[in-house]
PDB file of C-alpha atoms and ligand atoms in Angstrom:
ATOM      1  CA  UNK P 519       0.000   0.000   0.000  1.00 68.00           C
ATOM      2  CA  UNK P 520       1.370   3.592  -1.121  1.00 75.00           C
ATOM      3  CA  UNK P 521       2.668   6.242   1.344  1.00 85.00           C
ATOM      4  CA  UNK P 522      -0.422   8.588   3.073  1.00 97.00           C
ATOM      5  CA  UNK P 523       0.753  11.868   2.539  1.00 98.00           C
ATOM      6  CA  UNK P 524       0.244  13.896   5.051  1.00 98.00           C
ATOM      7  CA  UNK P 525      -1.290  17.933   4.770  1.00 98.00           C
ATOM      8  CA  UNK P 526      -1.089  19.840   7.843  1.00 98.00           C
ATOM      9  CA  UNK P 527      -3.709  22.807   8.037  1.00 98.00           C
ATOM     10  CA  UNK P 528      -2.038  25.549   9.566  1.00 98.00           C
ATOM     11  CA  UNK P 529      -5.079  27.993  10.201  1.00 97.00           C
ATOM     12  CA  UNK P 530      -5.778  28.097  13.684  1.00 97.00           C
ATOM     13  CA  UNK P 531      -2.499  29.709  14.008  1.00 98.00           C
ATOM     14  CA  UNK P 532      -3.499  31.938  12.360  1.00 97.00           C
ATOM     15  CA  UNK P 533      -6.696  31.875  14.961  1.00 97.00           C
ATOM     16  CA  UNK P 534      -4.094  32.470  17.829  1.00 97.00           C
ATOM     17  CA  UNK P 535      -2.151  35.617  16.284  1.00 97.00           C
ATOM     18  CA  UNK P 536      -5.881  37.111  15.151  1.00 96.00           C
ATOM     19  CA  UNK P 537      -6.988  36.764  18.813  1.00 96.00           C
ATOM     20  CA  UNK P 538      -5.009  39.713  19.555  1.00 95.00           C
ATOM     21  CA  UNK P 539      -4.715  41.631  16.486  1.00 91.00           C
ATOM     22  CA  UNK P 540      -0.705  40.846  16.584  1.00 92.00           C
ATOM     23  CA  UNK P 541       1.279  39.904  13.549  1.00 94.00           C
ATOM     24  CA  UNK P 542       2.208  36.481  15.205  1.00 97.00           C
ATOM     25  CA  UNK P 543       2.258  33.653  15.933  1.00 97.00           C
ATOM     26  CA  UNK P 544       2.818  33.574  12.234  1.00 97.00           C
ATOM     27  CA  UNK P 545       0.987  30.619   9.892  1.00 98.00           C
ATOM     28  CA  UNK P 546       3.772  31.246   7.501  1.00 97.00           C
ATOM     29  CA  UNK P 547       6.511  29.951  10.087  1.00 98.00           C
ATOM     30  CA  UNK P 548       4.494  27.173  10.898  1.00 98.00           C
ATOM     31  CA  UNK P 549       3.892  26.363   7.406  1.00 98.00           C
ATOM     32  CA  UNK P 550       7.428  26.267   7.383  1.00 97.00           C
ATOM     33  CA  UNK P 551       8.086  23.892  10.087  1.00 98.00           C
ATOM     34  CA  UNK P 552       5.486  21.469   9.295  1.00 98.00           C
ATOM     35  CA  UNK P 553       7.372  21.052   6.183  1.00 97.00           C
ATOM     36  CA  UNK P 554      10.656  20.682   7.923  1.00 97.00           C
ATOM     37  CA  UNK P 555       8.901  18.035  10.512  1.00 97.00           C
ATOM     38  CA  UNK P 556       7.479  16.255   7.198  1.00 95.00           C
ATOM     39  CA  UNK P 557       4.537  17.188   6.212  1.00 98.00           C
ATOM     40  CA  UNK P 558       3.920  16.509   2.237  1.00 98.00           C
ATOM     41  CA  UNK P 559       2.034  20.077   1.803  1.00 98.00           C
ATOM     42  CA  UNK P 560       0.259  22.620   3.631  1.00 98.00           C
ATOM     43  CA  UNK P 561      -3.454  23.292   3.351  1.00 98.00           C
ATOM     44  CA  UNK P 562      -5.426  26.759   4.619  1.00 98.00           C
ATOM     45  CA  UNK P 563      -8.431  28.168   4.492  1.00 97.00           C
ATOM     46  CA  UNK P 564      -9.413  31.585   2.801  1.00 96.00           C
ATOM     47  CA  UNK P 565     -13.016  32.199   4.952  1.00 93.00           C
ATOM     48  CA  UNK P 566     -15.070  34.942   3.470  1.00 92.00           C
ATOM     49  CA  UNK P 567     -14.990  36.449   6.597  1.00 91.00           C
ATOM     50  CA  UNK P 568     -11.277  36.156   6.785  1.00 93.00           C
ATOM     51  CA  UNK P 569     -11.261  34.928  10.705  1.00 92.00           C
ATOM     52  CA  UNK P 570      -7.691  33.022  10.812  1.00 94.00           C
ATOM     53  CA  UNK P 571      -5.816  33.139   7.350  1.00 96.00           C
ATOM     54  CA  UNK P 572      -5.675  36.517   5.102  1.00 95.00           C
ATOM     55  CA  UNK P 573      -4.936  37.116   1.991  1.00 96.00           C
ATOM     56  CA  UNK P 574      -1.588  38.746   2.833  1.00 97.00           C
ATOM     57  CA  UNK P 575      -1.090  35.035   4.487  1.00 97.00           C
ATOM     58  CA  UNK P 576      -2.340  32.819   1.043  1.00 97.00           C
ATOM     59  CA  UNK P 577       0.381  35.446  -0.985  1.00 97.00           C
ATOM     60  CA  UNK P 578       3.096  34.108   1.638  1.00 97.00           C
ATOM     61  CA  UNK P 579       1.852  30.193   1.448  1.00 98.00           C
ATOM     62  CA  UNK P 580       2.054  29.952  -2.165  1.00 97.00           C
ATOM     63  CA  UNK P 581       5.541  31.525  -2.748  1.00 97.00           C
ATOM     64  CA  UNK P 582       7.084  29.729   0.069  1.00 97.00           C
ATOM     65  CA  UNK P 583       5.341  26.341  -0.753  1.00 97.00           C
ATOM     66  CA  UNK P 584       6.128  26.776  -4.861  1.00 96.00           C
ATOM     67  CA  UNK P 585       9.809  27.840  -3.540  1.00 96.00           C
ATOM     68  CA  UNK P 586       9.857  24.532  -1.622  1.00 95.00           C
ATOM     69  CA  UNK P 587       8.413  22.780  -4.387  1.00 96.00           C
ATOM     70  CA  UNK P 588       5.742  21.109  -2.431  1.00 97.00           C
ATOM     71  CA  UNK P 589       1.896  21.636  -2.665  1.00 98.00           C
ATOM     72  CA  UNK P 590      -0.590  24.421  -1.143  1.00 98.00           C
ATOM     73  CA  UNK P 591      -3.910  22.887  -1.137  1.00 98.00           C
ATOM     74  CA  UNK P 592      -5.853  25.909  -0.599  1.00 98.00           C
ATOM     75  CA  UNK P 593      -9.955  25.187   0.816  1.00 97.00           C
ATOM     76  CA  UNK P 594     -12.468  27.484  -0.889  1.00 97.00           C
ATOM     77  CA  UNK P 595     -16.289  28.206  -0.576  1.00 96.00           C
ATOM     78  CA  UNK P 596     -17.611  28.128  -4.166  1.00 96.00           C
ATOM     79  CA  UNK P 597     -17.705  31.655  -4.476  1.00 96.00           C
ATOM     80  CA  UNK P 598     -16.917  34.295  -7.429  1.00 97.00           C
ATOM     81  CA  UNK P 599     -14.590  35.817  -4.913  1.00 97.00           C
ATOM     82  CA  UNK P 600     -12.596  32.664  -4.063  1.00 97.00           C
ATOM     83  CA  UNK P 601     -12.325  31.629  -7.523  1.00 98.00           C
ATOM     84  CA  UNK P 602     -11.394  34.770  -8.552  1.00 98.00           C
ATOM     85  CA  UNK P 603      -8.494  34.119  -5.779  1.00 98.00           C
ATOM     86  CA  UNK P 604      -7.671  30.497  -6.859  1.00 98.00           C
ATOM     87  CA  UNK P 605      -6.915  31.757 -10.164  1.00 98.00           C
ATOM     88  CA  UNK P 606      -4.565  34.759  -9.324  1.00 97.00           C
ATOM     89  CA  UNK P 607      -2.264  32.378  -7.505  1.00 97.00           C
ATOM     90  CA  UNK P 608      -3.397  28.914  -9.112  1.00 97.00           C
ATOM     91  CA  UNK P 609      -2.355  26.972  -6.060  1.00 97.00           C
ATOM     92  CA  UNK P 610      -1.284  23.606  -6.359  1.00 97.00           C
ATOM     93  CA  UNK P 611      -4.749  22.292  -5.275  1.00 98.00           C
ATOM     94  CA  UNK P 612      -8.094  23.949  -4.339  1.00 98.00           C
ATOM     95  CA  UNK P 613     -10.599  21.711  -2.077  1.00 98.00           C
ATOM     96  CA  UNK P 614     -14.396  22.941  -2.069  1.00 97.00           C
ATOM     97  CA  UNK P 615     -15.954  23.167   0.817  1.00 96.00           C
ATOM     98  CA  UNK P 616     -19.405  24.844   2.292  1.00 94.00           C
ATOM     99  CA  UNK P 617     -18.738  27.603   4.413  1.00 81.00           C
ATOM    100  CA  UNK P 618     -21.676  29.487   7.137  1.00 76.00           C
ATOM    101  CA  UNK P 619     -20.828  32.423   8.375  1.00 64.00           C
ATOM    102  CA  UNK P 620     -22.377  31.289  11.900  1.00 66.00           C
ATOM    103  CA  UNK P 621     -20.177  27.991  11.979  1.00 68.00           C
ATOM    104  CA  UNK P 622     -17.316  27.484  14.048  1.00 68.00           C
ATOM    105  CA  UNK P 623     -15.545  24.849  11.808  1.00 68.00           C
ATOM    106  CA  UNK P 624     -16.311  23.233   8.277  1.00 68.00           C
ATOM    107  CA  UNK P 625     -19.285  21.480   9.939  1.00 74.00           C
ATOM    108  CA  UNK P 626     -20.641  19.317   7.097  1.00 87.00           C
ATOM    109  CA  UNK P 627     -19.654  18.066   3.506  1.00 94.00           C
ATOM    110  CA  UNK P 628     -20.370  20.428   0.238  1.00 96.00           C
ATOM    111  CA  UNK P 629     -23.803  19.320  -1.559  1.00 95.00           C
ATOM    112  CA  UNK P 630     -22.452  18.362  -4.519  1.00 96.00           C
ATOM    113  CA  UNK P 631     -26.078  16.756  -5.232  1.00 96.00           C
ATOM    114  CA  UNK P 632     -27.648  20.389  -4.914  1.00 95.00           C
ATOM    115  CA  UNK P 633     -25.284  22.651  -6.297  1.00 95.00           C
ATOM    116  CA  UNK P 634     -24.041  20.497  -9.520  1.00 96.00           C
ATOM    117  CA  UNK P 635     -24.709  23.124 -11.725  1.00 96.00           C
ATOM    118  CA  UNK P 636     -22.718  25.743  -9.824  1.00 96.00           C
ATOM    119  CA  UNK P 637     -19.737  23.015  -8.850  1.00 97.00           C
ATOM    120  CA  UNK P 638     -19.591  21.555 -12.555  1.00 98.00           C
ATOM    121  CA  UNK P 639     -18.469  24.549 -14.447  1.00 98.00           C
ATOM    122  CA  UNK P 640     -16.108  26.240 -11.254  1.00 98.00           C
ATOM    123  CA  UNK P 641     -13.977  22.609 -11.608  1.00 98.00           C
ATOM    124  CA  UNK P 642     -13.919  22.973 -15.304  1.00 98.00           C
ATOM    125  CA  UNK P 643     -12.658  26.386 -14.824  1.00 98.00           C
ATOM    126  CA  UNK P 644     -10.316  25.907 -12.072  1.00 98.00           C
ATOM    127  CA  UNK P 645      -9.336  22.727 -13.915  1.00 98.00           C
ATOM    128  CA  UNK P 646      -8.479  24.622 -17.314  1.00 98.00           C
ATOM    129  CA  UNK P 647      -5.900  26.941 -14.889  1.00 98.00           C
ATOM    130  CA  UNK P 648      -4.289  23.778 -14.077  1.00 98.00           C
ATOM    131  CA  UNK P 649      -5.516  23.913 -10.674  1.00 98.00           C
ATOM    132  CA  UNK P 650      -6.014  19.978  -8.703  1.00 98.00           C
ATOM    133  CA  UNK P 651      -9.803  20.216  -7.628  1.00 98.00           C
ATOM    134  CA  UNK P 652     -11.132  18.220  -4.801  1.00 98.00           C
ATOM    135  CA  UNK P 653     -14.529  18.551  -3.221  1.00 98.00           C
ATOM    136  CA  UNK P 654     -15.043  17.917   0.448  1.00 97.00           C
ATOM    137  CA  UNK P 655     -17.643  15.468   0.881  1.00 97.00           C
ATOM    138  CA  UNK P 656     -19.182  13.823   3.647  1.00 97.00           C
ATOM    139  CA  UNK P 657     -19.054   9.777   3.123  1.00 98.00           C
ATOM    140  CA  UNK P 658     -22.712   9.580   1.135  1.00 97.00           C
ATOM    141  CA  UNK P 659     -22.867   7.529  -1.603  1.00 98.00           C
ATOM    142  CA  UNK P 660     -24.906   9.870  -4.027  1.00 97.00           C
ATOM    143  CA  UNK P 661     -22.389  12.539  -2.920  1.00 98.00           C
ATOM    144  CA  UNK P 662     -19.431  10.443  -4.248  1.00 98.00           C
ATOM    145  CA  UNK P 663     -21.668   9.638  -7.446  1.00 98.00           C
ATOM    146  CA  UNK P 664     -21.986  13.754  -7.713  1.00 98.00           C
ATOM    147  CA  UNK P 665     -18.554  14.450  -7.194  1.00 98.00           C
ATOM    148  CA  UNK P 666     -17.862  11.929  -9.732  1.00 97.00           C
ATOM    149  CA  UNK P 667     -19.704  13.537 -12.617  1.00 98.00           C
ATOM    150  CA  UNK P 668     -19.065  17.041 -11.236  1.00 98.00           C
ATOM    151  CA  UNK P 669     -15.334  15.898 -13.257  1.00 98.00           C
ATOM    152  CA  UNK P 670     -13.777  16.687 -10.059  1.00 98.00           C
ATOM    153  CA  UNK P 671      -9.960  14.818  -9.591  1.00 98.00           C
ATOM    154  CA  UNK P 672      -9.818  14.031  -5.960  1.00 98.00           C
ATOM    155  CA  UNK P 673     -12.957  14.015  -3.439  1.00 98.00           C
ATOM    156  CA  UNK P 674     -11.886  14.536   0.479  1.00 98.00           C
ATOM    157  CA  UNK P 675     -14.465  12.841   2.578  1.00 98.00           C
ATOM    158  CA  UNK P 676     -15.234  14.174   6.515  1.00 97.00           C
ATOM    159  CA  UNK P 677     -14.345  12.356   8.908  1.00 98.00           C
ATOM    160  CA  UNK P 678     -15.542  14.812  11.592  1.00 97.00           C
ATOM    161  CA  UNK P 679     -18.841  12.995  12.422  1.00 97.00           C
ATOM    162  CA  UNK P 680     -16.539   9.697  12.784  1.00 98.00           C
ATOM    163  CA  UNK P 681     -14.049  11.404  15.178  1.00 98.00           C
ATOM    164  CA  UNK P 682     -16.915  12.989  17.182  1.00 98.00           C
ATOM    165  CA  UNK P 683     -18.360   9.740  17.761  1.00 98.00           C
ATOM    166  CA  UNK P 684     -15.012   7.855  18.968  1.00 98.00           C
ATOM    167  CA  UNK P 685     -14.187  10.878  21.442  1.00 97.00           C
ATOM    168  CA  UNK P 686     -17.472  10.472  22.486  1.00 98.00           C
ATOM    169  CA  UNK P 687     -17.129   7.292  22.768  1.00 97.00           C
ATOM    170  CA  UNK P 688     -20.869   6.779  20.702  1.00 98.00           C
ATOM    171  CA  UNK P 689     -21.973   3.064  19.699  1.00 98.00           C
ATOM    172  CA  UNK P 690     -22.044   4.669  16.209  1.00 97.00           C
ATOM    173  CA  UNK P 691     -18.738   5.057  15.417  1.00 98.00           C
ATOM    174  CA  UNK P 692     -18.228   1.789  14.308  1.00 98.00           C
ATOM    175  CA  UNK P 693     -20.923   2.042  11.676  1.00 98.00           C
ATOM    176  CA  UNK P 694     -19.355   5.558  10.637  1.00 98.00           C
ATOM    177  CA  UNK P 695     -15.925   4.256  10.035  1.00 98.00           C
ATOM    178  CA  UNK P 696     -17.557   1.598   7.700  1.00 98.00           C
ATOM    179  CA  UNK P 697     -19.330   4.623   5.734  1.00 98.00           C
ATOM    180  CA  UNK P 698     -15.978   6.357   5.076  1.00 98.00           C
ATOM    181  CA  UNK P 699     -14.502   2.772   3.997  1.00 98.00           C
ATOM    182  CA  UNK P 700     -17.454   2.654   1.559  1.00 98.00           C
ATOM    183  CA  UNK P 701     -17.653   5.822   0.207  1.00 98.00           C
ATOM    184  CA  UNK P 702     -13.527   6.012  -0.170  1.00 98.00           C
ATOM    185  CA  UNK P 703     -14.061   2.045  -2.531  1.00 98.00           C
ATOM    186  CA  UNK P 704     -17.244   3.484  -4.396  1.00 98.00           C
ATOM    187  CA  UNK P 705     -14.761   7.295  -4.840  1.00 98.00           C
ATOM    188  CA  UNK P 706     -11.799   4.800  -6.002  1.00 98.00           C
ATOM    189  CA  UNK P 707     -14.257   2.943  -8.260  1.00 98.00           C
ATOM    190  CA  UNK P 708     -14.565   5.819 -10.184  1.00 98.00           C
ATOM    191  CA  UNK P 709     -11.305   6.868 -11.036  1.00 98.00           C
ATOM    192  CA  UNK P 710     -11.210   9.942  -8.154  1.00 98.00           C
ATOM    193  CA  UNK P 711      -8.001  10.251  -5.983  1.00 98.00           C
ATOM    194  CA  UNK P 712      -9.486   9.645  -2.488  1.00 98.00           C
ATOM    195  CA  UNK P 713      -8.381  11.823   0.340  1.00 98.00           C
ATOM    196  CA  UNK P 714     -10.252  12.559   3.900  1.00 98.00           C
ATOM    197  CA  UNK P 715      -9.771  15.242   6.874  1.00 98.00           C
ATOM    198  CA  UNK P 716     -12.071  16.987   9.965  1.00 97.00           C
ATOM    199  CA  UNK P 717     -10.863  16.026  13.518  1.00 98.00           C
ATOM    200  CA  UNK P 718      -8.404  13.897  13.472  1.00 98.00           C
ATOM    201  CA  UNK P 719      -5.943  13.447  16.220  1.00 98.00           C
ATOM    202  CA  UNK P 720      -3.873  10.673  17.292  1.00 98.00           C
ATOM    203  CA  UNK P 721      -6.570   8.336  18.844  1.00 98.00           C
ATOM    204  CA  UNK P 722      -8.641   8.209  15.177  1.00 98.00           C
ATOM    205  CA  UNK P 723      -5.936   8.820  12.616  1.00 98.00           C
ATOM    206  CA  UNK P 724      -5.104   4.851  13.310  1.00 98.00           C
ATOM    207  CA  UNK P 725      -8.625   3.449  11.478  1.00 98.00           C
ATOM    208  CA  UNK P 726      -8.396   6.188   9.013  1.00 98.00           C
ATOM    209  CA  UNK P 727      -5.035   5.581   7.997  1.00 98.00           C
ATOM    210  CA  UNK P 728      -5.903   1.865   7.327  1.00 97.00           C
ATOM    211  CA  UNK P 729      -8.238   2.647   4.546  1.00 97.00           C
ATOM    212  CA  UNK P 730      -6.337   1.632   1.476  1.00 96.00           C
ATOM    213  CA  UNK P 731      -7.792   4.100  -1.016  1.00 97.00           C
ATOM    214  CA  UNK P 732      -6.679   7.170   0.652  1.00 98.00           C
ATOM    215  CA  UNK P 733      -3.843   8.763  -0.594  1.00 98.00           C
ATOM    216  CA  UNK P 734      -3.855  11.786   1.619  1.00 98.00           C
ATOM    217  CA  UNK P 735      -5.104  13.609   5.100  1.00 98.00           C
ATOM    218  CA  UNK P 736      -5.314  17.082   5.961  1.00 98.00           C
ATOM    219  CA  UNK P 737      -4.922  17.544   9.584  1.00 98.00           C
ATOM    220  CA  UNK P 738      -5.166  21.189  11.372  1.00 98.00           C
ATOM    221  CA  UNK P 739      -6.977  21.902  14.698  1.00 98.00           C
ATOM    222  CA  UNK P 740      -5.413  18.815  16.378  1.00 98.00           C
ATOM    223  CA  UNK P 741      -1.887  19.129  15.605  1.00 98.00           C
ATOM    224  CA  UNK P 742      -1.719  23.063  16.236  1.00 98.00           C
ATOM    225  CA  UNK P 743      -3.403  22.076  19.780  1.00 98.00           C
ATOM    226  CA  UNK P 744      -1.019  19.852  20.745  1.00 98.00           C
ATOM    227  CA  UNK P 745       2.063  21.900  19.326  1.00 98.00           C
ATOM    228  CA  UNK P 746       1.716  23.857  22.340  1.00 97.00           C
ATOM    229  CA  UNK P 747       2.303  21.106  24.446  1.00 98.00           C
ATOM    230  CA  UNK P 748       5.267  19.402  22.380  1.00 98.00           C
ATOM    231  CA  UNK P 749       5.905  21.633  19.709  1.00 98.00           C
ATOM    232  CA  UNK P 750       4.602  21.700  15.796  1.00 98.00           C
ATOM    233  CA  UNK P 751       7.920  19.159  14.469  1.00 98.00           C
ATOM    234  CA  UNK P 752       7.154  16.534  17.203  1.00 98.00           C
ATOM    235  CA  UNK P 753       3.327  16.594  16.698  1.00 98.00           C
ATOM    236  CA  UNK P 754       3.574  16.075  13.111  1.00 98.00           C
ATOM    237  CA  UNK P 755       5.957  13.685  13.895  1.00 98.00           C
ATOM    238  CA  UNK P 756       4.157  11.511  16.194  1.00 98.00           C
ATOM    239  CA  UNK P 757       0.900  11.843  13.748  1.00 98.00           C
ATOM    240  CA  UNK P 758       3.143  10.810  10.508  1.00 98.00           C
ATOM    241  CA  UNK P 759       4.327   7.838  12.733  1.00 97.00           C
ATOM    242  CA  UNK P 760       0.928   7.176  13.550  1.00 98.00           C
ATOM    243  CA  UNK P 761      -0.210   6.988   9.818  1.00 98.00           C
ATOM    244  CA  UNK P 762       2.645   4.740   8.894  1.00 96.00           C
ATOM    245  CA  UNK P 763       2.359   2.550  11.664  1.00 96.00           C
ATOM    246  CA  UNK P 764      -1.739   1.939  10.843  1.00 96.00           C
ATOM    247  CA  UNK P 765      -0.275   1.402   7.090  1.00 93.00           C
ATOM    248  CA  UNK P 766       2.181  -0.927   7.930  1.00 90.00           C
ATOM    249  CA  UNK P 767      -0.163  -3.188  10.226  1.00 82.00           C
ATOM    250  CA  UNK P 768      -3.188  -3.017   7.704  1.00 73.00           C
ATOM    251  CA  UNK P 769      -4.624  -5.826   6.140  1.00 65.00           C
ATOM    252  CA  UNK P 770      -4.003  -5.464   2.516  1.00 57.00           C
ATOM    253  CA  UNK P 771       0.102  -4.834   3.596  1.00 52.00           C
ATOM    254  CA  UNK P 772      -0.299  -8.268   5.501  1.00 48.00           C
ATOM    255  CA  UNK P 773      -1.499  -9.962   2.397  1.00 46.00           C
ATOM    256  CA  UNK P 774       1.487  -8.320   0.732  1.00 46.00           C
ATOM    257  CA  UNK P 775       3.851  -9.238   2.640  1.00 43.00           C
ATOM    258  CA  UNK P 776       2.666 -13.114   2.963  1.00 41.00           C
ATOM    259  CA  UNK P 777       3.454 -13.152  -0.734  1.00 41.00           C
ATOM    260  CA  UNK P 778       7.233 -11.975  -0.602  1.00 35.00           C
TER     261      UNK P 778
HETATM  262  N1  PXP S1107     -10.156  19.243   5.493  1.00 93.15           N
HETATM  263  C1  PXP S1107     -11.047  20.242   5.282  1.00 93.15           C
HETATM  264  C2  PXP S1107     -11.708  20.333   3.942  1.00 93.15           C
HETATM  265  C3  PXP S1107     -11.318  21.196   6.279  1.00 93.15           C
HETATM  266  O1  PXP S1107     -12.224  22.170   6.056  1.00 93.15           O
HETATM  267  C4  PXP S1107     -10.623  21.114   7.500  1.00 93.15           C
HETATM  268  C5  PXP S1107     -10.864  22.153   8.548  1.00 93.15           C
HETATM  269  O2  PXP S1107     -10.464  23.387   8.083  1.00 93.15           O
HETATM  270  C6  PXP S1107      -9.692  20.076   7.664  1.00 93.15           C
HETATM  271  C7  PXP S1107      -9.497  19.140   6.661  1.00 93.15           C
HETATM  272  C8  PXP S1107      -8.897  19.932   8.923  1.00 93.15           C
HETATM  273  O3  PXP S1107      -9.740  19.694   9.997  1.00 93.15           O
HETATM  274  P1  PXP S1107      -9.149  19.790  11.481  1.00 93.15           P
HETATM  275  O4  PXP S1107      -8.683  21.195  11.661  1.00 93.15           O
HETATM  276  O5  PXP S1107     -10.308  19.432  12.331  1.00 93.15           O
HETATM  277  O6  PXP S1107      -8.023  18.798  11.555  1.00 93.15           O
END
C-alpha cells in the first residue's frame, strides 16, 4: 500500500495571532516547520470572513510552498470571490468546501447533489488553470456519485462525524468508520483520488489511515493544539508515525507481505 501523505492545516495559528490583532504567531513559520517536521504540503483556508488566514497570508503560502516545491492545497467556498483568488495564484490544489458564516468549523460536507450546476463549471474552470480540484464530501454515496460527474480529480471525505463519535465514545462510530470505507471504494471505483480530513488526532488517525484508497489527510486543529504542548515538528511527527504505523499493520500490507 502507497505512502499517506500527510497535509497539515495551519489555520488556527493563524486563529491564535488574530486573537489579539498581533502579527504572530505567524501561519507562515508554521507552514514552514510542518514542512521541515514532514509534512507533504500545507493546506489553509481563505473564509469569506477572513477569521484566521488573510490574503496577505495565502500570498506568503504559495511563494514559500512553490519555492519549496511542495503543494498548497488551498480550501475554498464556491464563491466568485474565491475563484477569482484560486486563479490569481493557481495553487497547487483547491478543495471545495461549504462555508456558514455562523459555523465554528467546516461542519458538514459540500452538496455536490444540490449545487451540480454551480460546482460543474467552477472545476472545469479551475481545472483549465491547471488547478487539482477536490470537493469535500461527507461519506454519502450519491455525494461520491456527484462528485464523480461534477469531473472533479480528488474528493476529500469528513471524517468529523466519525471522530466525534469515537471521542465520544458513541456506539455509532463503528458504523461511521464503515461509511468512510465505503464511500472512499465506491470514490476509487470511479477513477477519483481519495483523500479525507475533519478532527483527526492521534486516537482516530489509526482506522483512518488503514483505509487503502486514501492517498492523503489534511490535519489542522489537532496538531496546532497539541504543538503547544510538544511543539509543531514533534506533533507532526508523532501523527506521521501514527499513519505509517496503521499502514504498515493493515490488512491489505499483511497480504502483501505473505506473498514476498
Ligand atoms: N479538510 C477540510 C476540507 C477542512 O475544512 C478542515 C478544517 O479546516 C480540515 C481538513 C482539517 O480539519 P481539522 O482542523 O479538524 O483537523
Amino acid at each position: 500500500m502507497s505512502k499517506l501523505r500527510l497535509g497539515v492545516n495551519i489555520d488556527h495559528v493563524a486563529t491564535v495571532r488574530n486573537a489579539r490583532g498581533a502579527s504572530y504567531p505567524d501561519p507562515v513559520r508554521a507552514a514552514e516547520m510542518a514542512l521541515a517536521a514532514g509534512a507533504d504540503g500545507i493546506t489553509a483556508h481563505l473564509r469569506e470572513d477572513r477569521r484566521h488566514i488573510s490574503d496577505a497570508d495565502i500570498d506568503a503560502l504559495v511563494a514559500i510552498t512553490r519555492r519549496r516545491g511542495r503543494p498548497l492545497n488551498l480550501e475554498m467556498a464556491v464563491t466568485p470571490e474565491m475563484e477569482a483568488i484560486a486563479l490569481a495564484h493557481r495553487p497547487h490544489a483547491a478543495c471545495l468546501v461549504p462555508e456558514r458564516r455562523e459555523e465554528v468549523t467546516t461542519e458538514g460536507g459540500l452538496n455536490v447533489v444540490k449545487g451540480h450546476n454551480v460546482i460543474t463549471p467552477l472545476i472545469g474552470r479551475l481545472s483549465a488553470a491547471g488547478i487539482r480540484v477536490s470537493c469535500f464530501i461527507d461519506a454519502d454515496p450519491a455525494q461520491v456519485a456527484a462528485a464523480g460527474s461534477a469531473g472533479t480529480a480528488v474528493v476529500e471525505l469528513h471524517t468529523g462525524a466519525y471522530c466525534d463519535a469515537v471521542r465520544e465514545r458513541s456506539p455509532h462510530a463503528p458504523a461511521l468508520l464503515e461509511k468512510l470505507k465505503a464511500a472512499a471504494a465506491q470514490a476509487a471505483g470511479l477513477g477519483l483520488e481519495v483523500h479525507a480530513g475533519h478532527g483527526i488526532d492521534y486516537e482516530t488517525v489509526k482506522p483512518i489511515a488503514a483505509i487503502g484508497e486514501l492517498v492523503e489527510l489534511n490535519i489542522g486543529h489537532f496538531l496546532i493544539g497539541e504543538a503547544i504542548f510538544i511543539g509543531l515538528g514533534p506533533a507532526i511527527q508523532r501523527m506521521r508515525a501514527l499513519m505509517d504505523e496503521a499502514r504498515a499493520n493493515s490488512p491489505g500490507e499483511l497480504a502483501q507481505v505473505g506473498q514476498r
